[in-house]
Coordinates of C-alpha atoms in Angstrom, one line a residue:
Chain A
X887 CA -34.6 26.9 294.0
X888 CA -37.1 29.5 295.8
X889 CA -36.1 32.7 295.9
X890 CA -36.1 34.0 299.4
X891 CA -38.5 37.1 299.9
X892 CA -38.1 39.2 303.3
X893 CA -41.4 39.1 303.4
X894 CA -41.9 35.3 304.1
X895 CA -40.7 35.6 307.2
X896 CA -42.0 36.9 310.5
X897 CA -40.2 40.0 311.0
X898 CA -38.9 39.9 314.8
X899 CA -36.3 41.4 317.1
X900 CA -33.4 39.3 316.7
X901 CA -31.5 40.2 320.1
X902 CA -32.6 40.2 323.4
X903 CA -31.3 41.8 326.9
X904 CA -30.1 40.4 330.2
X905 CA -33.0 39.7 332.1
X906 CA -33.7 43.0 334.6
X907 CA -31.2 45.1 332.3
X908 CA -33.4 47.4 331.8
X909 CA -34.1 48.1 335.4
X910 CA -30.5 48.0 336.7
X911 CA -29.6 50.4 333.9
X912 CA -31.8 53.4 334.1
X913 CA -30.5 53.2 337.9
X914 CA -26.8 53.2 336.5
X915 CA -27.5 56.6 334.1
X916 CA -29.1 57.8 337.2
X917 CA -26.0 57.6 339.5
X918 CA -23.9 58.6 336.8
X919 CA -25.9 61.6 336.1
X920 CA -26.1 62.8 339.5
X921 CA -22.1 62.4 339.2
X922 CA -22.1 64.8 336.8
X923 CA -24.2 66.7 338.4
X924 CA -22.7 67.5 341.2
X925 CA -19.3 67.9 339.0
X926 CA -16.2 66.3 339.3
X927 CA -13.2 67.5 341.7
X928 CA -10.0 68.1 340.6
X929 CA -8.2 65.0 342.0
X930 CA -11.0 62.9 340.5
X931 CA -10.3 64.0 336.8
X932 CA -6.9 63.2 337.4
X933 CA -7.4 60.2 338.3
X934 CA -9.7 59.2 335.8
X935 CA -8.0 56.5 333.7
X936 CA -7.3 59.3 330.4
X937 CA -5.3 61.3 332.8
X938 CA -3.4 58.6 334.6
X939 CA -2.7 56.3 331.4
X940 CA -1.5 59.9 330.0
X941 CA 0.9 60.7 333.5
X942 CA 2.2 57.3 333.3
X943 CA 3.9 57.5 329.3
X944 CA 5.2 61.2 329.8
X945 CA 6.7 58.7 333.0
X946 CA 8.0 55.9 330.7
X947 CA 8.9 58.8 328.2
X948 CA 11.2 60.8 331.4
X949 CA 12.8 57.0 332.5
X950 CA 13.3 55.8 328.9
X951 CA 15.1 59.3 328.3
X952 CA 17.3 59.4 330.7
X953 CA 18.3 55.9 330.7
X954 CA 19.2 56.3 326.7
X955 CA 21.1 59.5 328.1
X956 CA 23.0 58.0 330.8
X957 CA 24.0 54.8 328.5
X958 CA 25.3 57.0 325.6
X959 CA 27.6 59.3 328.2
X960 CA 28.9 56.1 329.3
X961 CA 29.6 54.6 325.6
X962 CA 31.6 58.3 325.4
X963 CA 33.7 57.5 328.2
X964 CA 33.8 54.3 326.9
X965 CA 35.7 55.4 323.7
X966 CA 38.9 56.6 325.4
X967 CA 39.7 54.2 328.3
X968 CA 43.1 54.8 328.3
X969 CA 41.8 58.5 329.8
X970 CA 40.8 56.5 333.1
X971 CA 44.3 55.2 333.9
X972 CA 47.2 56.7 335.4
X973 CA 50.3 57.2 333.2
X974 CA 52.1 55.3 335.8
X975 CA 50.3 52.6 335.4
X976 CA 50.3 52.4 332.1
X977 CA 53.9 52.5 332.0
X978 CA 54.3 49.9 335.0
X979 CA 51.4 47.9 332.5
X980 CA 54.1 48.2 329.3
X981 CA 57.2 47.2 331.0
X982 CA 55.7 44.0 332.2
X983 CA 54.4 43.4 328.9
X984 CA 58.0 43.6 327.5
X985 CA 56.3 46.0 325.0
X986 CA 59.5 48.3 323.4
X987 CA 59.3 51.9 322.3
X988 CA 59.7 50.7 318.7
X989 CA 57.0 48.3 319.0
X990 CA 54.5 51.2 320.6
X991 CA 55.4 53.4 318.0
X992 CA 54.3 51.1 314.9
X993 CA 51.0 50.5 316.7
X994 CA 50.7 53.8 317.6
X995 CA 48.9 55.4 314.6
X996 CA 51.5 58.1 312.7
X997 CA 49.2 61.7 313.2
X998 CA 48.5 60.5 316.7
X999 CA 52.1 59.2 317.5
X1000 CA 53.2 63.1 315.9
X1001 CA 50.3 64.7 318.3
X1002 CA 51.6 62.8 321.2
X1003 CA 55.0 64.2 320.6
X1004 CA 54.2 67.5 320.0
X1005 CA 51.7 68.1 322.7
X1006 CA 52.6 65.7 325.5
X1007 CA 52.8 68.1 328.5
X1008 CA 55.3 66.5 330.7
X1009 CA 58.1 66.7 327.9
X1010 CA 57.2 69.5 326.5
X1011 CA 59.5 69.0 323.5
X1012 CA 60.6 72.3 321.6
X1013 CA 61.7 72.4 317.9
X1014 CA 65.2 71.5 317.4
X1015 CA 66.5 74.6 315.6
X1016 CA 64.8 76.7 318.7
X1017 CA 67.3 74.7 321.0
X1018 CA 70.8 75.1 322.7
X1019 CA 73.6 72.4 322.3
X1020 CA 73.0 72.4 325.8
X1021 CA 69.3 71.6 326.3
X1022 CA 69.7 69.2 322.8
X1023 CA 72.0 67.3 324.5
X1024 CA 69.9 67.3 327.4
X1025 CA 66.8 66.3 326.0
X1026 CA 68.7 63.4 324.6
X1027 CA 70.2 62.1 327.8
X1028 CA 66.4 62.2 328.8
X1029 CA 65.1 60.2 325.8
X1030 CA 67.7 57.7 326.2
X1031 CA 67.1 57.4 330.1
X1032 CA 63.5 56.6 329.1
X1033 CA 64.0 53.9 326.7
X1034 CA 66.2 52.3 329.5
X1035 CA 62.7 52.2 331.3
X1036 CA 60.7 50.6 328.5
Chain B
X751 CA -45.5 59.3 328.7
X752 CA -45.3 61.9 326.2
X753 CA -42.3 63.4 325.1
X754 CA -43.9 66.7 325.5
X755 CA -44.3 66.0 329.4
X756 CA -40.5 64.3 330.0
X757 CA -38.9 67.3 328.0
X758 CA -41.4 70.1 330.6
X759 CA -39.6 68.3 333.5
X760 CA -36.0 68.3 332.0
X761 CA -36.5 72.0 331.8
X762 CA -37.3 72.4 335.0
X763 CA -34.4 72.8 337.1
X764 CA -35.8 71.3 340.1
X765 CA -37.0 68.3 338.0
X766 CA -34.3 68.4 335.4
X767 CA -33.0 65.0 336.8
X768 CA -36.2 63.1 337.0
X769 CA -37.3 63.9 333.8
X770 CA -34.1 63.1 332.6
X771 CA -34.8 59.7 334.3
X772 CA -37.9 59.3 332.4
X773 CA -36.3 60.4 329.3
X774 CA -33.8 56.8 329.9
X775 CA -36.7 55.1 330.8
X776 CA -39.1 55.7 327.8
X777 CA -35.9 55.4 325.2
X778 CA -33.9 53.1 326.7
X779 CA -35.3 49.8 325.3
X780 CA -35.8 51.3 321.8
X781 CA -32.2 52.6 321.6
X782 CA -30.7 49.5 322.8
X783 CA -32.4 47.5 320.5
X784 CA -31.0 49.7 317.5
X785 CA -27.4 49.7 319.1
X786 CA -27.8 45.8 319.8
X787 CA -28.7 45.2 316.2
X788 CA -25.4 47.3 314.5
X789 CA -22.7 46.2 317.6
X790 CA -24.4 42.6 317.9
X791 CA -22.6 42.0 321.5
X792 CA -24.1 42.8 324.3
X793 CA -21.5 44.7 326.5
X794 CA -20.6 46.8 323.5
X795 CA -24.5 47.8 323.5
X796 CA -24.0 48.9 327.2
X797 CA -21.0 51.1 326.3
X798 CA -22.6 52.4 323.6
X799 CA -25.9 53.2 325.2
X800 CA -24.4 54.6 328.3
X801 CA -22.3 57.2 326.0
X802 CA -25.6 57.8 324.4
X803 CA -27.6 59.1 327.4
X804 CA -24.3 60.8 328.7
X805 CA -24.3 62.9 325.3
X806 CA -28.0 63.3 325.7
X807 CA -27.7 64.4 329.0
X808 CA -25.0 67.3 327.9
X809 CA -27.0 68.0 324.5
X810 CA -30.5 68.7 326.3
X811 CA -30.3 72.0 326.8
X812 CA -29.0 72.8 323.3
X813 CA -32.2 70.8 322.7
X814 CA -34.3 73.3 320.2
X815 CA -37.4 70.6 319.7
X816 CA -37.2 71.8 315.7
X817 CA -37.1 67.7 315.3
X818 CA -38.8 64.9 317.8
X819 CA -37.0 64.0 320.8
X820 CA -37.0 60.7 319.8
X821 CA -35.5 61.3 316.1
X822 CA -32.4 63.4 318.2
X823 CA -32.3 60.6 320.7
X824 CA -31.7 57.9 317.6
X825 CA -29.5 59.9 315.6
X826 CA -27.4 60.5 318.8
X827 CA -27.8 56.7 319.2
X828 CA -26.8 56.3 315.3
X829 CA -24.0 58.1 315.4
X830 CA -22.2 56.0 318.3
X831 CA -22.7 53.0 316.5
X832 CA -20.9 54.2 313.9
X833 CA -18.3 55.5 315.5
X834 CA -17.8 52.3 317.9
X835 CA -17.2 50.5 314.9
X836 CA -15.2 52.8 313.0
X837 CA -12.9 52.9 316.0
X838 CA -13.1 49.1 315.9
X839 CA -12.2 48.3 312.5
X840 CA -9.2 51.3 313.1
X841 CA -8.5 49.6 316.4
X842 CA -8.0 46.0 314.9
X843 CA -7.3 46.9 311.2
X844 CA -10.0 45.1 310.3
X845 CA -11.5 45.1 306.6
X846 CA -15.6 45.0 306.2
X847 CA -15.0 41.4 305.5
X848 CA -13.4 40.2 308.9
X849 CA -16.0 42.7 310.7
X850 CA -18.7 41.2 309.4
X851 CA -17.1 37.8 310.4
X852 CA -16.3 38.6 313.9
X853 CA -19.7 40.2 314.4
X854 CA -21.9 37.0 313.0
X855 CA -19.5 35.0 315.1
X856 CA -21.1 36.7 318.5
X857 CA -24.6 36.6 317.0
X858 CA -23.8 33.1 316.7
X859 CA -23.2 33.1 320.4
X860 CA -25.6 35.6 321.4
X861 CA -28.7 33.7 323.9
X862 CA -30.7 35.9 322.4
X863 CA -30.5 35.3 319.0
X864 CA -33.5 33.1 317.8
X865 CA -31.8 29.5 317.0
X866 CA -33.9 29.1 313.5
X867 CA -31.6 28.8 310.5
X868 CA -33.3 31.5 308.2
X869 CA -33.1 33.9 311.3
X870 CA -29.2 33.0 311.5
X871 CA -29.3 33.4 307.7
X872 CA -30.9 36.5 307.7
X873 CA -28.5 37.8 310.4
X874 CA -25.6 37.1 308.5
X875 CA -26.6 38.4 305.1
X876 CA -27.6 41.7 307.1
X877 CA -24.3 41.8 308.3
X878 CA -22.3 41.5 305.4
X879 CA -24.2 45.1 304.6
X880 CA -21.7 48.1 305.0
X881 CA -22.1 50.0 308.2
X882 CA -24.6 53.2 307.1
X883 CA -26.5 50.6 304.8
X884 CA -26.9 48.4 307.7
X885 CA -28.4 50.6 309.8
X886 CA -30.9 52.4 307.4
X887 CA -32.2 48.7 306.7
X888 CA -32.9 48.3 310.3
X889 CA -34.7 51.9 310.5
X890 CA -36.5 50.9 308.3
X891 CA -37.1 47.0 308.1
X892 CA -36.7 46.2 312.3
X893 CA -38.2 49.7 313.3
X894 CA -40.7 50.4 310.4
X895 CA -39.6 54.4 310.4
X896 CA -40.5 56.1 307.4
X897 CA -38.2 57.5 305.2
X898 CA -38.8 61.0 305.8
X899 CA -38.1 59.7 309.8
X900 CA -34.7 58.1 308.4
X901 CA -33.7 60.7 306.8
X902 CA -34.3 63.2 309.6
X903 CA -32.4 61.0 311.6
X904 CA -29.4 60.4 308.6
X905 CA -29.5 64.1 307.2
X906 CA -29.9 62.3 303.6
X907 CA -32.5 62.2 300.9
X908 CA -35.8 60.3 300.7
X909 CA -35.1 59.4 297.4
X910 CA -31.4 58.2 298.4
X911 CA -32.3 56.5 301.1
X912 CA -35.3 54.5 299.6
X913 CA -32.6 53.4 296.9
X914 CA -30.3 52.3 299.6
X915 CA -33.3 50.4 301.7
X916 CA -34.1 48.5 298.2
X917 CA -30.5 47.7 297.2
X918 CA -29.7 46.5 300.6
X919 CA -33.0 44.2 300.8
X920 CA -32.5 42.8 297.6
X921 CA -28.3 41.6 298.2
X922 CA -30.3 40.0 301.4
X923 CA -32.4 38.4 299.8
X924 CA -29.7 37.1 297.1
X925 CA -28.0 35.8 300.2
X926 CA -30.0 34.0 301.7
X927 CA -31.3 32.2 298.7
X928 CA -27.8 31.5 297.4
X929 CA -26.5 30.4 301.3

């Protein structure tokens, strides 16, 4: 096998230009250069493509933000539905259901069921020992007049 | 026209644009040429080269003449090259392997390129060079510079550079004899 020697061959340019290249680009730089020249206004920095490729994420960046924001307040509501309907309504929804107080109750889980009790605003349930015979047997006359209801 | 005369007119400020004109003129083929040779395609060399002028444009009044215009100009023009593929291989996470690929692949292509199998040989085995070693070949084996020129133009040693030159002719030569 010969051993190539870079000296065997002609040495020559191995790329050529476009035909008139040359002459349209040294009138290119020229325009370009008078462009800087004369300096660039305000609105046309802007406008260069850096500036309005960087406008248009902080853009995406503003819609993608409050879009995430908006979805996760509505996953919040989303976790308490019950908070959207009227008592009434739910009560008018569990008495055509059939659903009994006993049944509500086991579903109902124990520390809530105990909250409920405790804080529900319309009884406003006291202690027993902090009560009268009279308002016990009131309160109970109450209960009992509700579980007719359910 | 010398580069004596085009630099008097840049300095003028009433002739700082036509002698900046001439400056494109008188450099623009050479610098191309080197540009052409690292990128290979031809709209890259026209990015390239533009960028060149532009930075030589902002540079010349820094311009201290304690080197040639025309080694500033090619180490300008160096530099780009570089740094177009740099940016490149960064771009695409490319290795040197699927660079070297892509670029023979538009040599290939290029109109220009002479259609005889040792000049496509030659080519490729030039290309499989890394990036730096590629262009001091050229410097020196397409342009003839000397390697004091080169390594004005680099900012390396003589003695480093002439070892590069010879290292980078011979794995050509191993190339092409073994391709």
């Amino acid at each position: 096998m010969n051993k190539f020697k870079l000296d065997d061959i002609e040495k020559k340019e191995p790329f050529e230009a476009p035909e008139k290249y040359f002459d349209e680009f040294s009138l290119r730089m020229q325009k370009r250069i008078e462009v800087k020249a004369a300096g660039s206004p305000v609105w046309q920095l802007l406008l260069s493509p850096k500036w309005s490729l960087s406008a248009l994420a902080i853009v995406l960046m503003l819609g993608v933000g409050l879009f995430v924001w908006n979805n996760n307040k509505a996953t919040d509501e989303d976790l308490n539905p019950l908070d959207a309907v009227a008592t009434a309504d739910l009560i008018y929804y569990l008495e055509i259901e059939s659903v009994s107080a006993d049944e509500l109750v086991q579903l109902m889980d124990h520390a809530e069921a105990e909250d409920s009790i405790w804080n529900d605003g319309e009884l406003n349930l006291l202690p027993e020992e902090e009560m009268t015979d009279e308002e016990l047997l009131q309160l109970y006359d109450q209960l009992s007049t509700q579980d007719e209801i359910l | 026209m010398q580069e004596k005369d085009i630099l008097e007119k840049i300095r003028d400020p009433s002739s700082k644009q036509f002698g900046f004109s001439l400056l494109v003129r008188h450099y623009q083929k050479p610098m191309y040429a080197v540009i052409r040779r690292m990128v290979i395609d031809h709209d890259d060399a026209d990015d390239v080269l533009q960028e060149v002028f532009l930075k030589v444009w902002k540079g010349i009044d820094n311009f201290r003449e304690d080197a040639k215009l025309f080694t500033w100009v090619y180490r300008i023009a160096s530099n780009e090259c570089l740094q177009f593929l740099a940016k490149k291989k960064r771009r695409f996470f490319l290795p040197i392997h699927d660079i070297s690929s892509e670029l023979f692949a538009k040599a290939e292509q290029s109109p220009g390129l002479s259609g005889s199998e040792i000049e496509l040989k030659l080519q490729k085995a030039i290309l499989k060079l890394p990036d730096k070693q590629r262009l001091v070949f050229n410097m020196r084996y397409y342009d003839e510079l000397k390697f004091e020129e080169i390594a004005s133009i680099t900012g390396t040693s003589v003695g480093g550079l002439k070892a590069s030159y010879h290292l980078a002719a011979k794995k050509i030569e191993e190339y092409v004899t073994a391709d």
